[in-house]
């Protein structure tokens, strides 16, 4: 039994040329790497905490004219610390998920 091709389909022409993707080159580094960004963030957090600590000492010694300055600095330090801890937790969670992945 012989099966012939479908001749009618050869009458159709493609609407566009086939798309051929060129290899994608890696994007050039446009800034600091992740490690330096993390270190910069930690250094900024330390600066915020040091500022709040200094204002706390001044408030306790009575040399701070406006107690609200310390209150704002302490709240900012608390918020920055919470953000840093949240980022750390997400990074650990991502690393754990990557380590769970099975290869091949």
CSV table of N, CA and C in Angstrom, one decimal:
chain,number,residue,atom,x,y,z
A,1,UNK,N,0.8,-1.2,0.0
A,1,UNK,CA,0.0,0.0,0.0
A,1,UNK,C,0.9,1.2,0.0
A,2,UNK,N,0.7,2.1,-0.9
A,2,UNK,CA,1.5,3.3,-1.1
A,2,UNK,C,0.7,4.5,-0.6
A,3,UNK,N,1.3,5.4,0.2
A,3,UNK,CA,0.7,6.6,0.7
A,3,UNK,C,1.4,7.7,0.1
A,4,UNK,N,0.6,8.5,-0.6
A,4,UNK,CA,1.2,9.7,-1.3
A,4,UNK,C,1.1,10.9,-0.5
A,5,UNK,N,1.9,11.9,-0.8
A,5,UNK,CA,1.9,13.2,-0.1
A,5,UNK,C,0.7,14.0,-0.4
A,6,UNK,N,0.4,15.0,0.3
A,6,UNK,CA,-0.7,15.9,0.0
A,6,UNK,C,-0.2,17.0,-0.9
A,7,UNK,N,-0.6,17.0,-2.1
A,7,UNK,CA,-0.1,18.0,-3.1
A,7,UNK,C,-0.6,19.4,-2.9
A,8,UNK,N,-1.8,19.5,-2.3
A,8,UNK,CA,-2.5,20.8,-2.2
A,8,UNK,C,-1.8,21.6,-1.2
A,9,UNK,N,-1.1,21.1,-0.3
A,9,UNK,CA,-0.4,21.9,0.8
A,9,UNK,C,0.8,22.6,0.2
A,10,UNK,N,1.3,22.1,-0.9
A,10,UNK,CA,2.5,22.8,-1.4
A,10,UNK,C,2.1,24.1,-2.1
A,11,UNK,N,0.9,24.4,-2.3
A,11,UNK,CA,0.4,25.6,-2.9
A,11,UNK,C,0.5,26.8,-1.9
A,12,UNK,N,0.5,26.5,-0.6
A,12,UNK,CA,0.6,27.6,0.4
A,12,UNK,C,2.0,28.1,0.5
A,13,UNK,N,2.1,29.4,0.6
A,13,UNK,CA,3.4,30.0,0.9
A,13,UNK,C,3.4,30.5,2.3
A,14,UNK,N,4.5,30.5,2.9
A,14,UNK,CA,4.6,31.0,4.3
A,14,UNK,C,4.4,32.5,4.3
A,15,UNK,N,3.8,33.0,5.4
A,15,UNK,CA,3.5,34.4,5.5
A,15,UNK,C,4.8,35.2,5.8
A,16,UNK,N,5.7,34.6,6.4
A,16,UNK,CA,7.0,35.3,6.8
A,16,UNK,C,8.1,34.2,6.7
A,17,UNK,N,9.3,34.8,6.6
A,17,UNK,CA,10.4,33.9,6.6
A,17,UNK,C,10.6,33.3,8.0
A,18,UNK,N,11.1,32.1,8.1
A,18,UNK,CA,11.3,31.5,9.4
A,18,UNK,C,12.2,32.4,10.3
A,19,UNK,N,11.8,32.4,11.5
A,19,UNK,CA,12.6,33.2,12.5
A,19,UNK,C,13.7,32.4,13.0
A,20,UNK,N,14.9,33.0,12.8
A,20,UNK,CA,16.1,32.4,13.3
A,20,UNK,C,16.7,33.3,14.4
A,21,UNK,N,16.8,32.8,15.6
A,21,UNK,CA,17.3,33.6,16.7
A,21,UNK,C,18.8,33.6,16.7
A,22,UNK,N,19.3,34.7,16.8
A,22,UNK,CA,20.8,34.9,17.0
A,22,UNK,C,21.2,34.5,18.4
A,23,UNK,N,22.3,34.0,18.7
A,23,UNK,CA,22.7,33.8,20.0
A,23,UNK,C,22.7,35.1,20.8
A,24,UNK,N,22.3,35.0,22.1
A,24,UNK,CA,22.2,36.2,22.9
A,24,UNK,C,23.5,36.3,23.7
A,25,UNK,N,24.1,37.5,23.6
A,25,UNK,CA,25.3,37.7,24.3
A,25,UNK,C,24.9,38.2,25.7
A,26,UNK,N,25.7,37.9,26.7
A,26,UNK,CA,25.4,38.3,28.1
A,26,UNK,C,25.5,39.8,28.2
A,27,UNK,N,24.6,40.3,29.0
A,27,UNK,CA,24.5,41.8,29.1
A,27,UNK,C,25.8,42.3,29.9
A,28,UNK,N,26.3,43.4,29.5
A,28,UNK,CA,27.4,43.9,30.2
A,28,UNK,C,27.1,44.4,31.6
A,29,UNK,N,28.0,44.2,32.5
A,29,UNK,CA,27.7,44.6,33.8
A,29,UNK,C,27.5,46.1,33.9
A,30,UNK,N,26.4,46.6,34.4
A,30,UNK,CA,26.0,48.0,34.4
A,30,UNK,C,26.1,48.6,35.8
A,31,UNK,N,26.7,47.9,36.7
A,31,UNK,CA,26.8,48.5,38.0
A,31,UNK,C,27.6,47.6,38.9
A,32,UNK,N,27.4,47.8,40.2
A,32,UNK,CA,28.1,47.0,41.2
A,32,UNK,C,27.5,45.6,41.2
A,33,UNK,N,28.3,44.7,41.7
A,33,UNK,CA,27.8,43.3,41.8
A,33,UNK,C,27.0,43.2,43.1
A,34,UNK,N,26.4,42.0,43.2
A,34,UNK,CA,25.5,41.8,44.4
A,34,UNK,C,26.2,41.9,45.7
A,35,UNK,N,27.4,41.3,45.8
A,35,UNK,CA,28.1,41.3,47.0
A,35,UNK,C,28.4,42.7,47.5
A,36,UNK,N,28.8,43.6,46.6
A,36,UNK,CA,29.1,45.0,47.0
A,36,UNK,C,27.9,45.7,47.4
A,37,UNK,N,26.7,45.4,46.8
A,37,UNK,CA,25.5,46.0,47.1
A,37,UNK,C,25.1,45.6,48.6
A,38,UNK,N,25.3,44.4,48.9
A,38,UNK,CA,24.9,43.9,50.2
A,38,UNK,C,25.8,44.6,51.3
A,39,UNK,N,27.1,44.6,51.0
A,39,UNK,CA,28.0,45.3,51.9
A,39,UNK,C,27.7,46.8,52.1
A,40,UNK,N,27.3,47.5,51.0
A,40,UNK,CA,26.9,48.9,51.1
A,40,UNK,C,25.7,49.0,52.0
A,41,UNK,N,24.7,48.1,51.8
A,41,UNK,CA,23.5,48.1,52.6
A,41,UNK,C,23.8,47.9,54.1
A,42,UNK,N,24.7,47.0,54.4
A,42,UNK,CA,25.1,46.7,55.8
A,42,UNK,C,25.8,47.9,56.4
A,43,UNK,N,26.7,48.5,55.6
A,43,UNK,CA,27.4,49.7,56.1
A,43,UNK,C,26.4,50.8,56.4
A,44,UNK,N,25.4,51.0,55.5
A,44,UNK,CA,24.4,52.1,55.8
A,44,UNK,C,23.6,51.8,57.0
A,45,UNK,N,23.3,50.5,57.2
A,45,UNK,CA,22.5,50.1,58.4
A,45,UNK,C,23.4,50.4,59.7
A,46,UNK,N,24.7,50.1,59.6
A,46,UNK,CA,25.5,50.4,60.8
A,46,UNK,C,25.6,51.9,61.1
A,47,UNK,N,25.6,52.7,60.0
A,47,UNK,CA,25.6,54.1,60.2
A,47,UNK,C,24.3,54.6,60.8
A,48,UNK,N,23.2,54.1,60.4
A,48,UNK,CA,21.9,54.5,61.0
A,48,UNK,C,21.9,54.1,62.4
A,49,UNK,N,22.3,52.8,62.8
A,49,UNK,CA,22.3,52.4,64.1
A,49,UNK,C,23.3,53.2,65.0
A,50,UNK,N,24.4,53.5,64.5
A,50,UNK,CA,25.4,54.3,65.2
A,50,UNK,C,24.8,55.7,65.5
A,51,UNK,N,24.1,56.3,64.6
A,51,UNK,CA,23.5,57.6,64.8
A,51,UNK,C,22.4,57.5,65.9
A,52,UNK,N,21.6,56.5,65.8
A,52,UNK,CA,20.6,56.3,66.9
A,52,UNK,C,21.2,56.1,68.2
A,53,UNK,N,22.3,55.3,68.3
A,53,UNK,CA,23.0,55.1,69.5
A,53,UNK,C,23.6,56.4,70.1
A,54,UNK,N,24.2,57.2,69.2
A,54,UNK,CA,24.7,58.5,69.7
A,54,UNK,C,23.6,59.4,70.2
A,55,UNK,N,22.5,59.4,69.5
A,55,UNK,CA,21.4,60.3,70.0
A,55,UNK,C,20.8,59.7,71.3
A,56,UNK,N,20.8,58.4,71.5
A,56,UNK,CA,20.3,57.8,72.7
A,56,UNK,C,21.2,58.2,73.9
A,57,UNK,N,22.5,58.2,73.7
A,57,UNK,CA,23.5,58.6,74.8
A,57,UNK,C,23.3,60.1,75.1
A,58,UNK,N,23.1,60.9,74.1
A,58,UNK,CA,22.9,62.3,74.3
A,58,UNK,C,21.5,62.6,75.0
A,59,UNK,N,20.5,61.8,74.7
A,59,UNK,CA,19.2,61.9,75.3
A,59,UNK,C,19.3,61.5,76.8
A,60,UNK,N,20.1,60.4,77.1
A,60,UNK,CA,20.2,60.0,78.4
A,60,UNK,C,21.0,60.9,79.3
A,61,UNK,N,22.0,61.6,78.6
A,61,UNK,CA,22.9,62.5,79.4
A,61,UNK,C,22.2,63.9,79.5
A,62,UNK,N,21.2,64.2,78.8
A,62,UNK,CA,20.5,65.5,78.9
A,62,UNK,C,21.0,66.5,78.0
A,63,UNK,N,21.9,66.1,77.0
A,63,UNK,CA,22.5,67.1,76.1
A,63,UNK,C,21.7,67.2,74.8
A,64,UNK,N,20.7,66.4,74.6
A,64,UNK,CA,19.9,66.4,73.4
A,64,UNK,C,18.8,67.4,73.5
A,65,UNK,N,18.8,68.5,72.8
A,65,UNK,CA,17.7,69.5,73.0
A,65,UNK,C,16.3,69.1,72.6
A,66,UNK,N,16.2,68.2,71.6
A,66,UNK,CA,14.9,67.7,71.1
A,66,UNK,C,14.9,66.2,71.1
A,67,UNK,N,14.1,65.7,72.0
A,67,UNK,CA,14.0,64.2,72.2
A,67,UNK,C,13.4,63.5,70.9
A,68,UNK,N,12.7,64.3,70.1
A,68,UNK,CA,12.1,63.7,68.9
A,68,UNK,C,13.1,63.3,67.9
A,69,UNK,N,14.3,63.9,67.9
A,69,UNK,CA,15.4,63.5,67.1
A,69,UNK,C,15.8,62.0,67.3
A,70,UNK,N,15.9,61.7,68.7
A,70,UNK,CA,16.2,60.4,69.0
A,70,UNK,C,15.1,59.4,68.7
A,71,UNK,N,13.9,59.8,68.9
A,71,UNK,CA,12.7,58.9,68.6
A,71,UNK,C,12.7,58.6,67.1
A,72,UNK,N,12.9,59.6,66.3
A,72,UNK,CA,12.9,59.3,64.8
A,72,UNK,C,14.1,58.4,64.4
A,73,UNK,N,15.3,58.7,65.0
A,73,UNK,CA,16.4,57.9,64.6
A,73,UNK,C,16.3,56.5,65.1
A,74,UNK,N,15.7,56.3,66.3
A,74,UNK,CA,15.5,54.9,66.8
A,74,UNK,C,14.5,54.2,65.9
A,75,UNK,N,13.4,54.8,65.5
A,75,UNK,CA,12.4,54.2,64.6
A,75,UNK,C,13.0,53.9,63.2
A,76,UNK,N,13.9,54.8,62.7
A,76,UNK,CA,14.5,54.5,61.4
A,76,UNK,C,15.5,53.3,61.5
A,77,UNK,N,16.2,53.3,62.6
A,77,UNK,CA,17.1,52.1,62.9
A,77,UNK,C,16.4,50.8,63.0
A,78,UNK,N,15.2,50.9,63.7
A,78,UNK,CA,14.4,49.6,63.8
A,78,UNK,C,13.9,49.2,62.4
A,79,UNK,N,13.4,50.1,61.6
A,79,UNK,CA,12.9,49.8,60.3
A,79,UNK,C,14.0,49.3,59.4
A,80,UNK,N,15.1,49.9,59.4
A,80,UNK,CA,16.2,49.4,58.6
A,80,UNK,C,16.7,48.0,59.0
A,81,UNK,N,16.7,47.8,60.3
A,81,UNK,CA,17.1,46.4,60.8
A,81,UNK,C,16.1,45.4,60.4
A,82,UNK,N,14.8,45.7,60.5
A,82,UNK,CA,13.8,44.8,60.0
A,82,UNK,C,13.9,44.5,58.6
A,83,UNK,N,14.2,45.5,57.8
A,83,UNK,CA,14.3,45.3,56.3
A,83,UNK,C,15.5,44.4,56.0
A,84,UNK,N,16.6,44.7,56.7
A,84,UNK,CA,17.8,43.9,56.5
A,84,UNK,C,17.6,42.4,56.8
A,85,UNK,N,16.9,42.2,57.9
A,85,UNK,CA,16.6,40.8,58.3
A,85,UNK,C,15.7,40.1,57.3
A,86,UNK,N,14.7,40.9,56.8
A,86,UNK,CA,13.8,40.3,55.8
A,86,UNK,C,14.6,39.9,54.6
A,87,UNK,N,15.5,40.8,54.1
A,87,UNK,CA,16.2,40.5,52.9
A,87,UNK,C,17.1,39.3,53.1
A,88,UNK,N,17.8,39.2,54.3
A,88,UNK,CA,18.6,38.1,54.7
A,88,UNK,C,17.8,36.8,54.6
A,89,UNK,N,16.6,36.8,55.2
A,89,UNK,CA,15.7,35.6,55.3
A,89,UNK,C,15.3,35.2,53.9
A,90,UNK,N,15.0,36.1,53.0
A,90,UNK,CA,14.7,35.8,51.6
A,90,UNK,C,15.9,35.2,50.9
A,91,UNK,N,17.1,35.7,51.1
A,91,UNK,CA,18.3,35.2,50.5
A,91,UNK,C,18.5,33.8,50.9
A,92,UNK,N,18.4,33.5,52.2
A,92,UNK,CA,18.6,32.2,52.7
A,92,UNK,C,17.5,31.2,52.2
A,93,UNK,N,16.3,31.7,52.1
A,93,UNK,CA,15.2,30.9,51.5
A,93,UNK,C,15.5,30.5,50.0
A,94,UNK,N,16.0,31.5,49.3
A,94,UNK,CA,16.3,31.3,47.9
A,94,UNK,C,17.4,30.3,47.7
A,95,UNK,N,18.5,30.5,48.6
A,95,UNK,CA,19.6,29.5,48.5
A,95,UNK,C,19.1,28.1,48.9
A,96,UNK,N,18.3,28.0,49.9
A,96,UNK,CA,17.8,26.7,50.3
A,96,UNK,C,17.0,26.0,49.1
A,97,UNK,N,16.2,26.8,48.4
A,97,UNK,CA,15.4,26.3,47.3
A,97,UNK,C,16.3,25.9,46.1
A,98,UNK,N,17.4,26.6,45.9
A,98,UNK,CA,18.3,26.3,44.9
A,98,UNK,C,19.0,25.0,45.2
A,99,UNK,N,19.4,24.8,46.5
A,99,UNK,CA,20.1,23.6,46.9
A,99,UNK,C,19.1,22.3,46.8
A,100,UNK,N,17.8,22.5,46.9
A,100,UNK,CA,16.9,21.4,46.8
A,100,UNK,C,16.7,21.0,45.3
A,101,UNK,N,17.0,21.8,44.4
A,101,UNK,CA,16.8,21.5,43.0
A,101,UNK,C,17.6,20.3,42.6
A,102,UNK,N,17.0,19.4,41.8
A,102,UNK,CA,17.7,18.2,41.3
A,102,UNK,C,18.2,18.5,39.9
A,103,UNK,N,19.4,18.1,39.6
A,103,UNK,CA,20.0,18.3,38.3
A,103,UNK,C,19.8,17.0,37.5
A,104,UNK,N,19.3,17.2,36.3
A,104,UNK,CA,19.2,16.2,35.3
A,104,UNK,C,18.4,15.0,35.7
